[in-house]
Amino acid sequence: MPYFDSASAAPLHPVARQALQASLDEGWADPARLYREGRRAALLLDAAREAAADAVGCRPDELVFTPSGTHAVHAGMSGALFGRRRVGRHVVVSAVEHSSVLNSAAAHEAATGGPVTEVPVDRYGAVSPGAYAEALGAQTALAALQSANHEVGTEQPVAEVAEVCRSRSVPLLVDAAQSLGWGPVDGAWSLLTASAHKWGGPPGVGLLTVRKGVRFAPQGPADERESGRTPGFQNLPAIVAAVASLRAVRDEAAGEAARLRALVELIRTRVPELVPDVEVVGDPEHRLPHLVTFSCLYVDGEALLHELDRADFSVSSGSSCTSSTLTPSHVLKAMGVLSEGNVRVSLPLGTPAADVERFLDVLPAAVASVRARLGAPVTRVGAEPAGTASLLVDAIGRRCPIPVIELAKVIGDVPVGGTVTVLADDEAARLDIPAWCEMRGQEYVGEQPADHGVAYVVRRVS
């Protein structure tokens, strides 16, 4: 069964499996003890730290191991913010950061009243260094920016933003979870976090790097391990396996990046040819080599994932219908792109080209099946009718993509210049109806409050 969701968790690398087994025999003792078993464990821990620091591009004494990438983000942000509390409480983040960063910023704001500025992104999901420069102020204590986006694969201009932050004496925390397996992060960043299960290491291991000279005050009860920056007994076998896998994937990175990039480019090119009404999102050039995301009009994301699962393909989605919150992906929302029927394909190392070809073979039928069940329109807008100049579609209580499907069914019933008003209470409609208009060449007039929901007005242009 082809597994195409390595952005969530990469399969355990064979080197990690071997290292884990070996270190279970050799690294079980307390590395803080002076007896033979403890010294042996300490040697393993020191070697792992040096290898990890080499991969990150930092000093070994700047890097600590944490119980997860999320823990690394939380510890890194809280420690940096408290360390710079005399400077101010302002935090700057991008609108497409991982939830661990956004939740940390929100918790800081709730606890201290420190304001949080979200820097907007363009339609590809990238920030502008100039926008970061405008967001920084005299009381900015910390800025954060991911190295590459976890949902659409867009690489961020970290080096440029880091230089902006350096010139303003503001530390920059980089979430490198998605990119560290492919190479080090360039630029004068101050803090960096990562997570081993993203590159084929075991889950439960994260990295936190704090450069020398960065004011940092660890929060929570004091602990003597890992420079006091993360408490508890180190999971040494998992740490050894995580670092071994990081070195292994780095050795394979150049060749695999070129090969997977070609397979992703095939998906980016063929999907719009094979499936009508699809929007491929994310930067076409400055992106991770293994990840591609696209959204399908008139498709329920959860239903499409189930169809692909029945065809033996494991993929992910940012659609609101696959989430317990029933709200659109904050990443897709910030980009202003279609969220319904969203599919994220992230190829693991070693993915055969034949698996990608078969995915392209089964995808059209899977999408068509979901659209048929939802009663989606099968034809484009036709000749101008002699109908009324305005229509009202009541989609209150119906989840996307139904409001968009109903809009598509009736837009051809109004003359050019006529309008269709869609009543909807699904938050995803605020994103998907304007996206539909852009894809269809119709005019999105705007929205206004309505009883129990929102009225979205669309004018027929063609």
Coordinates of C-alpha atoms in Angstrom, one line a residue:
M1 CA 0.0 0.0 0.0
P2 CA 1.7 3.2 -1.1
Y3 CA 2.2 5.6 1.8
F4 CA 2.2 9.2 0.6
D5 CA 2.1 11.1 3.9
S6 CA 5.7 11.5 5.0
A7 CA 5.2 15.1 5.9
S8 CA 3.1 13.8 8.8
A9 CA 5.5 11.0 9.8
A10 CA 8.2 9.4 7.6
P11 CA 8.6 5.6 7.7
L12 CA 11.3 4.5 10.1
H13 CA 14.6 4.5 8.2
P14 CA 16.4 1.1 8.1
V15 CA 19.5 2.8 9.7
A16 CA 17.3 4.1 12.5
R17 CA 15.9 0.6 13.1
Q18 CA 19.4 -0.8 13.3
A19 CA 20.7 2.0 15.6
L20 CA 17.7 1.7 17.9
Q21 CA 18.2 -2.0 18.4
A22 CA 21.9 -1.6 19.0
S23 CA 21.5 1.3 21.5
L24 CA 18.9 -0.6 23.4
D25 CA 21.7 -3.0 24.4
E26 CA 24.3 -0.3 25.0
G27 CA 22.5 2.9 25.9
W28 CA 20.1 2.0 28.6
A29 CA 22.0 3.4 31.6
D30 CA 22.1 6.9 33.1
P31 CA 24.6 9.0 31.1
A32 CA 25.1 11.2 34.2
R33 CA 26.6 8.3 36.2
L34 CA 30.3 7.6 36.5
Y35 CA 30.3 3.8 36.4
R36 CA 31.1 1.9 33.2
E37 CA 27.5 1.6 31.9
G38 CA 26.9 5.3 32.6
R39 CA 30.1 6.3 30.8
R40 CA 29.2 4.1 27.8
A41 CA 25.8 5.9 27.6
A42 CA 27.4 9.3 28.0
L43 CA 29.7 8.5 25.0
L44 CA 26.7 7.6 22.9
L45 CA 24.9 10.8 23.9
D46 CA 27.9 13.0 23.3
A47 CA 28.4 11.4 19.9
A48 CA 24.8 11.8 18.9
R49 CA 24.9 15.5 20.0
E50 CA 28.0 16.2 18.0
A51 CA 26.5 14.5 14.9
A52 CA 23.2 16.4 15.3
A53 CA 25.0 19.7 15.7
D54 CA 27.1 19.0 12.6
A55 CA 23.8 18.4 10.6
V56 CA 22.2 21.5 12.0
G57 CA 25.3 23.7 11.7
C58 CA 25.8 24.7 15.3
R59 CA 28.0 24.0 18.3
P60 CA 27.2 20.8 20.2
D61 CA 26.7 22.8 23.4
E62 CA 24.0 24.9 21.7
L63 CA 21.8 21.8 20.9
V64 CA 19.6 19.8 23.3
F65 CA 17.3 16.9 22.7
T66 CA 13.6 17.2 23.6
P67 CA 10.7 14.7 23.8
S68 CA 9.2 16.0 20.5
G69 CA 9.4 18.8 18.0
T70 CA 6.3 20.5 19.5
H71 CA 8.0 20.4 22.9
A72 CA 11.1 22.0 21.3
V73 CA 9.0 24.8 19.9
H74 CA 7.2 25.4 23.2
A75 CA 10.4 25.4 25.2
G76 CA 12.2 27.5 22.6
M77 CA 9.6 30.2 22.4
S78 CA 8.9 30.4 26.1
G79 CA 12.5 30.5 27.1
A80 CA 13.4 33.2 24.5
L81 CA 10.4 35.3 25.4
F82 CA 11.1 35.2 29.2
G83 CA 14.8 35.8 28.6
R84 CA 13.9 39.0 26.7
R85 CA 11.0 40.1 28.8
R86 CA 12.8 43.4 29.7
V87 CA 12.9 44.2 25.9
G88 CA 9.2 43.7 25.4
R89 CA 6.5 41.1 24.9
H90 CA 5.7 41.5 21.2
V91 CA 5.9 38.4 19.1
V92 CA 6.0 38.2 15.3
V93 CA 5.0 35.0 13.4
S94 CA 3.9 34.2 9.9
A95 CA 0.2 33.3 9.3
V96 CA 1.2 29.8 8.0
E97 CA 3.3 28.6 11.0
H98 CA 2.7 25.2 12.4
S99 CA 0.1 25.1 15.1
S100 CA 2.8 24.5 17.8
V101 CA 4.2 28.0 17.0
L102 CA 0.8 29.7 16.8
N103 CA -0.4 28.0 20.0
S104 CA 2.7 29.1 21.8
A105 CA 2.2 32.6 20.6
A106 CA -1.4 32.6 21.7
A107 CA -0.5 31.2 25.1
H108 CA 2.0 33.9 25.5
E109 CA -0.5 36.6 24.6
A110 CA -3.1 35.1 27.0
A111 CA -0.6 34.9 29.9
T112 CA 1.2 38.2 29.5
G113 CA -0.9 40.4 27.3
G114 CA 2.0 40.5 24.8
P115 CA 0.7 41.3 21.3
V116 CA 1.2 38.8 18.5
T117 CA 1.5 40.0 14.9
E118 CA 0.8 37.5 12.1
V119 CA 2.7 38.4 8.9
P120 CA 0.6 37.6 5.8
V121 CA 1.7 35.4 2.9
D122 CA 1.2 35.6 -0.8
R123 CA -0.9 33.1 -2.8
Y124 CA 2.0 30.7 -2.9
G125 CA 2.2 30.7 1.0
A126 CA 5.5 32.7 1.2
V127 CA 6.2 35.7 3.4
S128 CA 7.9 38.9 2.3
P129 CA 11.1 39.9 4.2
G130 CA 9.8 43.5 3.9
A131 CA 6.6 42.5 5.7
Y132 CA 8.7 41.0 8.5
A133 CA 10.7 44.2 8.7
E134 CA 7.5 46.3 9.0
A135 CA 6.2 44.0 11.7
L136 CA 9.2 44.3 14.0
G137 CA 9.2 47.0 16.6
A138 CA 11.2 48.3 19.5
Q139 CA 9.4 45.9 21.9
T140 CA 9.6 42.8 19.7
A141 CA 11.0 40.1 21.9
L142 CA 10.9 37.2 19.3
A143 CA 10.2 36.4 15.7
A144 CA 9.4 33.0 14.3
L145 CA 9.4 31.6 10.8
Q146 CA 9.2 28.1 9.4
S147 CA 11.9 27.0 7.0
A148 CA 9.2 25.3 4.7
N149 CA 5.5 24.9 5.0
H150 CA 4.1 21.6 6.2
E151 CA 0.9 21.7 4.2
V152 CA 2.0 23.1 0.8
G153 CA 5.7 22.7 0.8
T154 CA 6.6 26.4 0.1
E155 CA 10.1 27.3 1.2
Q156 CA 10.4 30.5 3.1
P157 CA 13.1 33.2 2.7
V158 CA 14.7 32.4 6.1
A159 CA 18.1 33.9 5.3
E160 CA 16.6 37.2 4.3
V161 CA 14.3 37.4 7.2
A162 CA 17.0 36.3 9.6
E163 CA 19.2 39.2 8.3
V164 CA 16.3 41.6 8.9
C165 CA 15.9 40.3 12.4
R166 CA 19.6 40.5 13.1
S167 CA 19.8 44.1 12.0
R168 CA 17.0 44.9 14.5
S169 CA 18.5 42.8 17.3
V170 CA 15.5 40.5 17.4
P171 CA 16.2 36.7 17.7
L172 CA 14.5 34.5 15.0
L173 CA 13.3 31.0 15.8
V174 CA 13.1 28.7 12.8
D175 CA 10.8 25.7 12.8
A176 CA 12.9 23.4 10.5
A177 CA 10.8 20.2 11.1
Q178 CA 9.9 19.7 7.4
S179 CA 13.3 20.7 5.9
L180 CA 16.1 19.6 8.1
G181 CA 16.3 16.1 6.6
W182 CA 17.0 17.8 3.2
G183 CA 19.8 20.1 4.4
P184 CA 20.8 22.7 7.0
V185 CA 18.9 26.0 7.3
D186 CA 20.9 29.0 5.9
G187 CA 21.0 32.4 7.5
A188 CA 21.8 34.0 10.9
W189 CA 18.9 32.4 12.8
S190 CA 19.0 32.4 16.6
L191 CA 17.0 29.4 17.6
L192 CA 16.0 26.3 15.6
T193 CA 13.7 23.3 16.3
A194 CA 13.1 20.0 14.5
S195 CA 11.4 16.7 14.9
A196 CA 12.9 13.3 14.2
H197 CA 9.8 11.5 12.9
K198 CA 9.7 13.9 10.0
W199 CA 13.0 12.5 8.5
G200 CA 12.6 8.8 9.3
G201 CA 13.7 8.8 12.9
P202 CA 11.6 7.4 15.8
P203 CA 8.8 9.5 17.2
G204 CA 9.5 11.2 20.6
V205 CA 12.7 13.0 19.7
G206 CA 13.0 16.7 19.0
L207 CA 15.9 19.1 18.6
L208 CA 16.2 22.6 20.1
T209 CA 19.2 24.8 19.2
V210 CA 19.8 28.1 21.0
R211 CA 22.8 30.1 19.6
K212 CA 25.3 31.5 22.0
G213 CA 24.5 35.0 22.9
V214 CA 20.7 34.6 22.8
R215 CA 19.1 35.6 26.0
F216 CA 17.3 32.4 27.1
A217 CA 15.6 31.5 30.4
P218 CA 14.1 28.0 30.5
Q219 CA 10.6 27.9 32.0
G220 CA 9.2 25.3 34.4
P221 CA 10.9 23.5 37.3
A222 CA 14.7 23.4 37.1
D223 CA 16.3 20.2 35.8
E224 CA 20.0 19.4 35.5
R225 CA 19.7 17.5 32.2
E226 CA 20.1 19.0 28.7
S227 CA 21.4 22.3 30.0
G228 CA 18.2 22.7 32.0
R229 CA 16.3 23.4 28.8
T230 CA 14.2 20.2 28.8
P231 CA 13.5 18.1 31.8
G232 CA 13.5 14.4 32.3
F233 CA 15.7 11.3 31.6
Q234 CA 16.8 11.2 27.9
N235 CA 15.5 8.5 25.7
L236 CA 19.0 7.6 24.6
P237 CA 18.2 4.7 22.2
A238 CA 15.6 6.9 20.4
I239 CA 18.1 9.8 20.3
V240 CA 20.8 7.7 18.8
A241 CA 18.4 6.3 16.2
A242 CA 17.1 9.7 15.3
V243 CA 20.6 11.1 14.7
A244 CA 21.7 8.0 12.8
S245 CA 18.7 8.4 10.5
L246 CA 19.3 12.1 10.0
R247 CA 22.9 11.4 8.8
A248 CA 21.6 8.6 6.6
V249 CA 18.9 10.7 4.9
R250 CA 21.3 13.6 4.4
D251 CA 23.6 11.2 2.6
E252 CA 20.7 10.3 0.3
A253 CA 19.3 13.8 0.1
A254 CA 20.9 15.1 -3.1
G255 CA 20.0 12.1 -5.3
E256 CA 16.6 11.6 -3.8
A257 CA 15.7 15.3 -3.9
A258 CA 16.2 15.3 -7.7
R259 CA 14.3 12.1 -8.2
L260 CA 11.3 13.0 -6.0
R261 CA 11.2 16.5 -7.4
A262 CA 10.7 15.0 -10.8
L263 CA 7.9 12.8 -9.5
V264 CA 6.2 15.7 -7.8
E265 CA 6.5 17.8 -10.9
L266 CA 4.7 15.0 -12.8
I267 CA 1.9 15.2 -10.2
R268 CA 1.7 18.9 -10.5
T269 CA 1.5 18.8 -14.3
R270 CA -0.7 15.7 -14.8
V271 CA -3.4 16.2 -12.1
P272 CA -4.9 19.4 -13.7
E273 CA -4.9 17.6 -17.0
L274 CA -6.6 14.4 -15.7
V275 CA -9.0 16.0 -13.3
P276 CA -11.1 19.1 -14.2
D277 CA -11.5 22.0 -11.8
V278 CA -8.3 21.5 -9.7
E279 CA -6.1 24.1 -8.2
V280 CA -2.5 23.1 -7.5
V281 CA -1.2 25.2 -4.6
G282 CA 2.2 26.2 -3.2
D283 CA 5.2 27.7 -4.9
P284 CA 6.1 25.8 -8.1
E285 CA 9.8 26.5 -7.8
H286 CA 10.8 27.3 -4.2
R287 CA 9.3 24.2 -2.5
L288 CA 10.3 21.0 -0.8
P289 CA 11.2 18.3 -3.3
H290 CA 8.8 15.6 -2.1
L291 CA 5.5 17.5 -1.4
V292 CA 2.6 18.7 -3.5
T293 CA -0.8 19.9 -2.6
F294 CA -3.9 20.4 -4.8
S295 CA -7.6 21.1 -4.2
C296 CA -10.6 19.8 -6.1
L297 CA -13.7 21.8 -6.6
Y298 CA -17.0 20.1 -5.6
V299 CA -15.3 17.5 -3.5
D300 CA -15.6 16.6 0.2
G301 CA -12.0 16.1 1.4
E302 CA -12.8 13.3 3.8
A303 CA -14.8 11.3 1.2
L304 CA -11.9 11.7 -1.3
L305 CA -9.4 10.4 1.3
H306 CA -11.5 7.4 1.9
E307 CA -11.8 6.7 -1.8
L308 CA -8.0 6.9 -2.2
D309 CA -7.6 4.7 0.9
R310 CA -9.8 2.1 -0.7
A311 CA -7.5 2.3 -3.7
D312 CA -4.6 1.6 -1.3
F313 CA -3.1 5.1 -1.2
S314 CA -2.5 6.9 2.1
V315 CA -2.6 10.7 1.7
S316 CA -3.4 13.7 3.9
S317 CA -5.7 16.7 3.6
G318 CA -6.1 20.3 4.8
S319 CA -9.8 20.4 4.1
S320 CA -12.1 21.4 6.9
C321 CA -14.2 18.3 6.4
T322 CA -11.3 16.2 7.6
S323 CA -10.9 18.1 10.8
S324 CA -12.9 17.9 14.0
T325 CA -13.0 21.7 14.2
L326 CA -14.8 22.0 10.8
T327 CA -12.8 25.1 10.0
P328 CA -10.6 25.4 7.0
S329 CA -6.8 24.9 7.2
H330 CA -5.3 28.1 8.6
V331 CA -2.6 27.7 5.9
L332 CA -4.9 27.5 3.0
K333 CA -7.0 30.3 4.5
A334 CA -4.0 32.6 4.8
M335 CA -3.1 31.9 1.2
G336 CA -6.6 32.6 0.0
V337 CA -6.8 29.4 -2.1
L338 CA -9.4 26.7 -2.5
S339 CA -9.7 24.5 0.6
E340 CA -12.4 22.0 -0.4
G341 CA -11.3 18.6 -1.7
N342 CA -7.7 19.2 -0.6
V343 CA -5.1 16.5 -1.0
R344 CA -1.5 16.6 0.2
V345 CA 0.9 14.1 -1.3
S346 CA 4.3 13.9 0.4
L347 CA 6.5 11.1 -1.0
P348 CA 8.9 9.2 1.3
L349 CA 12.4 8.4 0.3
G350 CA 12.6 5.5 -2.2
T351 CA 9.0 6.0 -3.5
P352 CA 8.9 4.0 -6.8
A353 CA 7.8 6.0 -9.9
A354 CA 5.3 3.2 -10.6
D355 CA 3.4 4.1 -7.4
V356 CA 3.0 7.7 -8.6
E357 CA 1.8 6.5 -12.0
R358 CA -0.8 4.3 -10.4
F359 CA -1.9 7.2 -8.2
L360 CA -2.5 9.3 -11.3
D361 CA -4.4 6.4 -12.8
V362 CA -6.8 6.0 -9.8
L363 CA -7.3 9.7 -8.9
P364 CA -9.7 10.8 -11.7
A365 CA -12.1 8.0 -10.9
A366 CA -11.9 8.7 -7.2
V367 CA -12.7 12.4 -7.6
A368 CA -15.5 11.6 -10.1
S369 CA -17.1 9.2 -7.7
V370 CA -17.1 11.7 -4.9
R371 CA -18.5 14.5 -7.1
A372 CA -21.2 12.2 -8.4
R373 CA -22.4 11.3 -4.9
L374 CA -22.5 15.0 -4.0
G375 CA -24.5 15.9 -7.2
A376 CA -21.7 18.2 -8.5
P377 CA -22.3 19.9 -11.9
V378 CA -20.7 18.2 -14.8
T379 CA -20.8 21.0 -17.4
R380 CA -19.4 24.5 -17.4
V381 CA -21.5 27.7 -17.6
G382 CA -23.4 27.7 -20.9
A383 CA -25.2 30.3 -23.0
E384 CA -26.9 33.2 -21.4
P385 CA -30.4 32.2 -20.2
A386 CA -33.5 34.3 -20.1
G387 CA -33.9 33.8 -16.4
T388 CA -34.1 36.2 -13.5
A389 CA -31.3 38.7 -12.8
S390 CA -30.7 37.4 -9.3
L391 CA -31.1 34.1 -7.4
L392 CA -30.8 33.1 -3.8
V393 CA -29.3 29.8 -2.7
D394 CA -30.0 28.7 0.9
A395 CA -27.2 26.5 2.0
I396 CA -27.6 27.1 5.8
G397 CA -26.7 24.0 7.7
R398 CA -24.8 22.4 4.8
R399 CA -21.1 21.9 4.8
C400 CA -18.7 22.7 2.0
P401 CA -18.4 21.8 -0.8
I402 CA -22.3 21.8 -0.9
P403 CA -22.7 25.6 -0.9
V404 CA -20.2 25.9 -3.8
I405 CA -21.8 23.0 -5.7
E406 CA -25.2 24.7 -5.4
L407 CA -23.7 28.0 -6.6
A408 CA -22.2 26.3 -9.6
K409 CA -25.5 24.7 -10.5
V410 CA -27.4 28.0 -10.7
I411 CA -24.9 30.5 -11.9
G412 CA -25.9 29.7 -15.5
D413 CA -29.5 30.5 -14.7
V414 CA -28.8 34.2 -14.3
P415 CA -27.8 36.5 -17.2
V416 CA -24.4 38.0 -17.5
G417 CA -24.4 40.8 -14.9
G418 CA -26.9 39.0 -12.8
T419 CA -26.0 37.8 -9.2
V420 CA -26.3 34.7 -7.1
T421 CA -26.4 35.1 -3.3
V422 CA -25.4 32.1 -1.3
L423 CA -26.5 31.8 2.3
A424 CA -24.0 29.6 4.2
D425 CA -22.9 29.1 7.8
D426 CA -19.9 26.9 7.1
E427 CA -16.7 28.9 7.7
A428 CA -15.0 27.2 4.7
A429 CA -17.5 29.0 2.4
R430 CA -15.7 32.3 3.1
L431 CA -12.6 30.8 1.4
D432 CA -14.1 28.5 -1.2
I433 CA -16.6 30.8 -2.8
P434 CA -14.1 33.5 -3.7
A435 CA -11.7 30.8 -4.8
W436 CA -14.4 29.3 -7.1
C437 CA -15.0 32.7 -8.6
E438 CA -11.3 33.1 -9.4
M439 CA -11.2 29.6 -11.0
R440 CA -14.4 30.2 -12.9
G441 CA -13.8 33.8 -14.0
Q442 CA -16.8 35.1 -12.1
E443 CA -16.9 38.2 -9.9
Y444 CA -16.9 37.8 -6.2
V445 CA -18.9 40.9 -5.0
G446 CA -18.5 40.4 -1.3
E447 CA -20.3 39.2 1.8
Q448 CA -22.7 40.6 4.4
P449 CA -24.3 39.3 7.6
A450 CA -27.4 37.2 7.3
D451 CA -29.7 35.4 9.7
H452 CA -27.9 32.4 11.0
G453 CA -25.0 32.8 8.6
V454 CA -23.4 34.9 5.9
A455 CA -24.6 36.0 2.5
Y456 CA -22.0 35.7 -0.2
V457 CA -22.8 37.5 -3.5
V458 CA -21.4 36.4 -6.8
R459 CA -21.9 38.3 -10.1
R460 CA -21.9 36.3 -13.4
V461 CA -19.3 37.7 -15.8
S462 CA -19.2 35.1 -18.5

